PDB file of C-alpha atoms in Angstrom:
ATOM      1  CA  MET A1464       0.000   0.000   0.000  1.00 50.00           C
ATOM      2  CA  GLN A1465       2.752   2.455   0.922  1.00 53.00           C
ATOM      3  CA  PHE A1466       4.665   1.547  -2.252  1.00 44.00           C
ATOM      4  CA  THR A1467       1.599   2.260  -4.415  1.00 45.00           C
ATOM      5  CA  THR A1468       1.037   5.592  -2.625  1.00 44.00           C
ATOM      6  CA  LEU A1469       4.688   6.509  -3.157  1.00 39.00           C
ATOM      7  CA  ILE A1470       4.522   5.708  -6.890  1.00 41.00           C
ATOM      8  CA  ALA A1471       1.298   7.731  -7.272  1.00 44.00           C
ATOM      9  CA  ALA A1472       2.828  10.700  -5.449  1.00 44.00           C
ATOM     10  CA  LEU A1473       6.010  10.617  -7.543  1.00 38.00           C
ATOM     11  CA  THR A1474       3.991  10.379 -10.759  1.00 38.00           C
ATOM     12  CA  ALA A1475       1.827  13.341  -9.764  1.00 40.00           C
ATOM     13  CA  LEU A1476       4.911  15.352  -8.829  1.00 37.00           C
ATOM     14  CA  SER A1477       6.683  14.641 -12.124  1.00 35.00           C
ATOM     15  CA  LEU A1478       3.580  15.480 -14.172  1.00 35.00           C
ATOM     16  CA  SER A1479       2.983  18.734 -12.311  1.00 35.00           C
ATOM     17  CA  SER A1480       6.573  19.895 -12.832  1.00 33.00           C
ATOM     18  CA  ALA A1481       6.721  18.993 -16.532  1.00 31.00           C
ATOM     19  CA  LYS A1482       6.800  21.946 -18.880  1.00 31.00           C
ATOM     20  CA  PRO A1483       5.043  21.869 -22.218  1.00 31.00           C
ATOM     21  CA  LEU A1484       7.368  21.463 -25.175  1.00 28.00           C
ATOM     22  CA  ASN A1485       7.962  24.822 -26.787  1.00 32.00           C
ATOM     23  CA  ARG A1486       8.673  24.499 -30.535  1.00 36.00           C
ATOM     24  CA  ARG A1487      10.786  27.628 -30.399  1.00 37.00           C
ATOM     25  CA  GLN A1488      13.119  26.111 -27.826  1.00 32.00           C
ATOM     26  CA  SER A1489      13.546  22.773 -29.521  1.00 41.00           C
ATOM     27  CA  ALA A1490      13.436  23.672 -33.208  1.00 62.00           C
ATOM     28  CA  THR A1491      16.167  22.080 -35.298  1.00 85.00           C
ATOM     29  CA  THR A1492      14.462  21.969 -38.680  1.00 89.00           C
ATOM     30  CA  ALA A1493      12.449  24.278 -40.875  1.00 91.00           C
ATOM     31  CA  SER A1494       9.269  23.418 -42.711  1.00 92.00           C
ATOM     32  CA  LEU A1495       9.286  24.626 -46.288  1.00 94.00           C
ATOM     33  CA  GLU A1496       6.607  23.789 -48.827  1.00 97.00           C
ATOM     34  CA  LEU A1497       7.767  23.844 -52.447  1.00 97.00           C
ATOM     35  CA  CYS A1498       5.724  23.139 -55.579  1.00 97.00           C
ATOM     36  CA  THR A1499       6.544  22.822 -59.259  1.00 97.00           C
ATOM     37  CA  ASP A1500       3.610  25.006 -60.329  1.00 97.00           C
ATOM     38  CA  PRO A1501       2.149  28.285 -59.017  1.00 97.00           C
ATOM     39  CA  ASN A1502      -0.474  28.464 -56.273  1.00 97.00           C
ATOM     40  CA  ALA A1503       0.586  25.244 -54.537  1.00 96.00           C
ATOM     41  CA  THR A1504      -0.187  23.059 -57.548  1.00 96.00           C
ATOM     42  CA  GLY A1505       1.811  20.540 -59.541  1.00 96.00           C
ATOM     43  CA  ASP A1506       4.122  18.282 -57.556  1.00 96.00           C
ATOM     44  CA  CYS A1507       4.395  19.644 -54.012  1.00 97.00           C
ATOM     45  CA  GLU A1508       6.678  18.565 -51.195  1.00 96.00           C
ATOM     46  CA  THR A1509       7.004  19.769 -47.631  1.00 95.00           C
ATOM     47  CA  LEU A1510      10.692  19.684 -46.822  1.00 94.00           C
ATOM     48  CA  THR A1511      12.152  19.748 -43.312  1.00 93.00           C
ATOM     49  CA  PRO A1512      15.708  20.962 -43.850  1.00 92.00           C
ATOM     50  CA  ALA A1513      18.036  21.095 -40.864  1.00 92.00           C
ATOM     51  CA  TYR A1514      18.889  24.616 -39.792  1.00 92.00           C
ATOM     52  CA  GLU A1515      22.229  26.157 -40.761  1.00 93.00           C
ATOM     53  CA  ILE A1516      23.083  23.638 -43.511  1.00 94.00           C
ATOM     54  CA  CYS A1517      23.017  24.184 -47.252  1.00 95.00           C
ATOM     55  CA  GLN A1518      20.763  21.502 -48.706  1.00 95.00           C
ATOM     56  CA  THR A1519      20.437  20.729 -52.389  1.00 96.00           C
ATOM     57  CA  LEU A1520      17.068  19.974 -53.923  1.00 96.00           C
ATOM     58  CA  ASP A1521      16.525  16.535 -55.407  1.00 94.00           C
ATOM     59  CA  THR A1522      15.518  15.960 -59.020  1.00 95.00           C
ATOM     60  CA  THR A1523      11.797  16.334 -58.285  1.00 95.00           C
ATOM     61  CA  LEU A1524      12.330  20.002 -57.343  1.00 96.00           C
ATOM     62  CA  ASN A1525      15.744  21.041 -58.679  1.00 96.00           C
ATOM     63  CA  ASP A1526      15.241  23.910 -61.146  1.00 97.00           C
ATOM     64  CA  LEU A1527      11.473  23.325 -60.991  1.00 97.00           C
ATOM     65  CA  VAL A1528      10.183  25.459 -58.071  1.00 97.00           C
ATOM     66  CA  SER A1529       7.329  27.888 -58.862  1.00 97.00           C
ATOM     67  CA  TYR A1530       5.805  28.135 -55.343  1.00 97.00           C
ATOM     68  CA  ALA A1531       7.423  28.474 -51.907  1.00 97.00           C
ATOM     69  CA  LYS A1532       6.018  28.822 -48.394  1.00 96.00           C
ATOM     70  CA  THR A1533       7.901  28.974 -45.071  1.00 94.00           C
ATOM     71  CA  ASP A1534       6.691  28.074 -41.599  1.00 91.00           C
ATOM     72  CA  SER A1535       6.170  30.605 -38.821  1.00 89.00           C
ATOM     73  CA  VAL A1536       9.710  30.558 -37.369  1.00 88.00           C
ATOM     74  CA  SER A1537      12.052  29.824 -40.271  1.00 91.00           C
ATOM     75  CA  TYR A1538      13.946  32.231 -42.442  1.00 92.00           C
ATOM     76  CA  CYS A1539      15.065  30.542 -45.658  1.00 95.00           C
ATOM     77  CA  ARG A1540      17.236  31.566 -48.563  1.00 95.00           C
ATOM     78  CA  MET A1541      16.757  29.737 -51.863  1.00 96.00           C
ATOM     79  CA  PHE A1542      19.798  29.591 -54.124  1.00 96.00           C
ATOM     80  CA  VAL A1543      20.363  29.142 -57.837  1.00 95.00           C
ATOM     81  CA  ASN A1544      23.813  27.666 -57.080  1.00 93.00           C
ATOM     82  CA  PRO A1545      23.632  24.251 -55.376  1.00 93.00           C
ATOM     83  CA  ALA A1546      26.505  25.177 -53.029  1.00 93.00           C
ATOM     84  CA  CYS A1547      24.592  28.106 -51.430  1.00 94.00           C
ATOM     85  CA  THR A1548      27.418  30.528 -52.191  1.00 91.00           C
ATOM     86  CA  ASP A1549      25.637  33.111 -54.340  1.00 89.00           C
ATOM     87  CA  THR A1550      26.142  36.698 -53.224  1.00 90.00           C
ATOM     88  CA  ASP A1551      24.508  38.345 -56.226  1.00 92.00           C
ATOM     89  CA  PRO A1552      20.924  39.135 -55.112  1.00 89.00           C
ATOM     90  CA  THR A1553      19.603  38.008 -58.489  1.00 92.00           C
ATOM     91  CA  LEU A1554      20.837  34.482 -57.666  1.00 94.00           C
ATOM     92  CA  PHE A1555      19.014  33.945 -54.357  1.00 95.00           C
ATOM     93  CA  LEU A1556      15.636  34.719 -52.826  1.00 95.00           C
ATOM     94  CA  ASP A1557      15.113  35.444 -49.130  1.00 94.00           C
ATOM     95  CA  ILE A1558      11.925  34.068 -47.637  1.00 94.00           C
ATOM     96  CA  ALA A1559      10.921  35.402 -44.213  1.00 91.00           C
ATOM     97  CA  PRO A1560       8.824  33.417 -41.717  1.00 91.00           C
ATOM     98  CA  ASN A1561       5.153  33.036 -42.693  1.00 91.00           C
ATOM     99  CA  THR A1562       5.864  34.063 -46.270  1.00 94.00           C
ATOM    100  CA  ILE A1563       4.297  32.626 -49.397  1.00 96.00           C
ATOM    101  CA  TYR A1564       5.581  33.172 -52.909  1.00 96.00           C
ATOM    102  CA  SER A1565       2.512  31.815 -54.647  1.00 96.00           C
ATOM    103  CA  ASP A1566       3.626  32.397 -58.221  1.00 96.00           C
ATOM    104  CA  LEU A1567       7.340  32.590 -58.997  1.00 96.00           C
ATOM    105  CA  THR A1568       6.520  32.761 -62.708  1.00 95.00           C
ATOM    106  CA  ILE A1569       5.949  36.454 -61.921  1.00 95.00           C
ATOM    107  CA  PRO A1570       9.291  38.235 -61.334  1.00 94.00           C
ATOM    108  CA  VAL A1571      10.095  39.256 -57.744  1.00 92.00           C
ATOM    109  CA  ASN A1572      11.581  42.764 -57.645  1.00 90.00           C
ATOM    110  CA  GLY A1573      12.251  42.456 -61.360  1.00 92.00           C
ATOM    111  CA  VAL A1574      14.052  39.098 -61.062  1.00 93.00           C
ATOM    112  CA  ASP A1575      12.760  35.917 -62.716  1.00 93.00           C
ATOM    113  CA  TYR A1576      13.234  33.091 -60.194  1.00 94.00           C
ATOM    114  CA  ASP A1577      10.862  30.576 -61.788  1.00 96.00           C
ATOM    115  CA  ASN A1578      12.376  27.096 -62.166  1.00 96.00           C
ATOM    116  CA  LYS A1579      15.845  28.215 -61.097  1.00 95.00           C
ATOM    117  CA  PHE A1580      16.457  27.088 -57.513  1.00 96.00           C
ATOM    118  CA  SER A1581      18.868  24.263 -56.689  1.00 96.00           C
ATOM    119  CA  ALA A1582      19.466  24.616 -52.946  1.00 97.00           C
ATOM    120  CA  ILE A1583      18.098  26.062 -49.719  1.00 96.00           C
ATOM    121  CA  HIS A1584      19.543  27.247 -46.446  1.00 95.00           C
ATOM    122  CA  CYS A1585      17.234  27.905 -43.508  1.00 94.00           C
ATOM    123  CA  SER A1586      17.765  29.436 -40.102  1.00 92.00           C
ATOM    124  CA  TYR A1587      15.646  29.590 -36.997  1.00 87.00           C
ATOM    125  CA  ASP A1588      14.222  33.062 -36.429  1.00 77.00           C
ATOM    126  CA  PRO A1589      12.760  33.171 -32.908  1.00 69.00           C
ATOM    127  CA  GLN A1590      11.349  36.644 -33.333  1.00 65.00           C
ATOM    128  CA  THR A1591       9.870  35.927 -36.778  1.00 55.00           C
ATOM    129  CA  ALA A1592      11.590  39.055 -37.991  1.00 43.00           C
ATOM    130  CA  SER A1593      11.015  40.737 -41.296  1.00 45.00           C
ATOM    131  CA  VAL A1594      13.446  39.897 -44.115  1.00 47.00           C
ATOM    132  CA  ALA A1595      15.426  43.085 -43.461  1.00 42.00           C
ATOM    133  CA  GLU A1596      15.750  42.317 -39.742  1.00 45.00           C
ATOM    134  CA  ALA A1597      16.508  38.663 -40.329  1.00 45.00           C
ATOM    135  CA  LYS A1598      19.375  39.495 -42.697  1.00 48.00           C
ATOM    136  CA  THR A1599      21.163  41.213 -39.812  1.00 44.00           C
ATOM    137  CA  LYS A1600      20.390  38.384 -37.365  1.00 44.00           C
ATOM    138  CA  VAL A1601      21.294  35.487 -39.656  1.00 45.00           C
ATOM    139  CA  PRO A1602      24.805  36.047 -40.974  1.00 42.00           C
ATOM    140  CA  SER A1603      25.468  32.319 -41.122  1.00 46.00           C
ATOM    141  CA  PHE A1604      24.457  31.743 -44.746  1.00 43.00           C
ATOM    142  CA  TYR A1605      28.036  31.882 -45.852  1.00 36.00           C
ATOM    143  CA  LYS A1606      29.637  30.205 -42.827  1.00 37.00           C
ATOM    144  CA  ASN A1607      28.429  26.746 -43.828  1.00 39.00           C
ATOM    145  CA  ALA A1608      28.925  27.026 -47.572  1.00 38.00           C
ATOM    146  CA  ASN A1609      30.860  23.754 -47.637  1.00 38.00           C
ATOM    147  CA  ALA A1610      28.249  21.834 -45.653  1.00 41.00           C
ATOM    148  CA  VAL A1611      25.884  20.488 -48.289  1.00 43.00           C
ATOM    149  CA  ASP A1612      23.177  17.908 -47.724  1.00 45.00           C
ATOM    150  CA  SER A1613      20.677  16.607 -50.233  1.00 46.00           C
ATOM    151  CA  PHE A1614      17.014  15.704 -49.902  1.00 45.00           C
TER     152      PHE A1614
END
């Protein structure tokens, strides 16, 4: 009887002190939806790239992306070059948290990005900053240029 009471008390104590899992504290991957046609049509995939690593797109998406959507806490940069080393702003597209590019067949700031992306690099953005703010908070895009994974 005392053993059962002790187990019940310890269980209650451990449950009462447990904290809910906070996605912001434990995030290690982004969630990025990419599609081969505008407006989330065609072949679509939800990728979960690890943060801070350049990751090449596989043949189902490489040079075929016409739609992109980020999750609420990830800042992603999509690259034309599969090594994530582009510094020319016409060769990459920054995507802030909660951003949708529904139709990349339409130029973004005068640049045609449709069917040109080969790699992505995402970072965790705990404050879901705007693209301008995130650029100053996420200088790591070029630190891991040699770390390339593939989906």
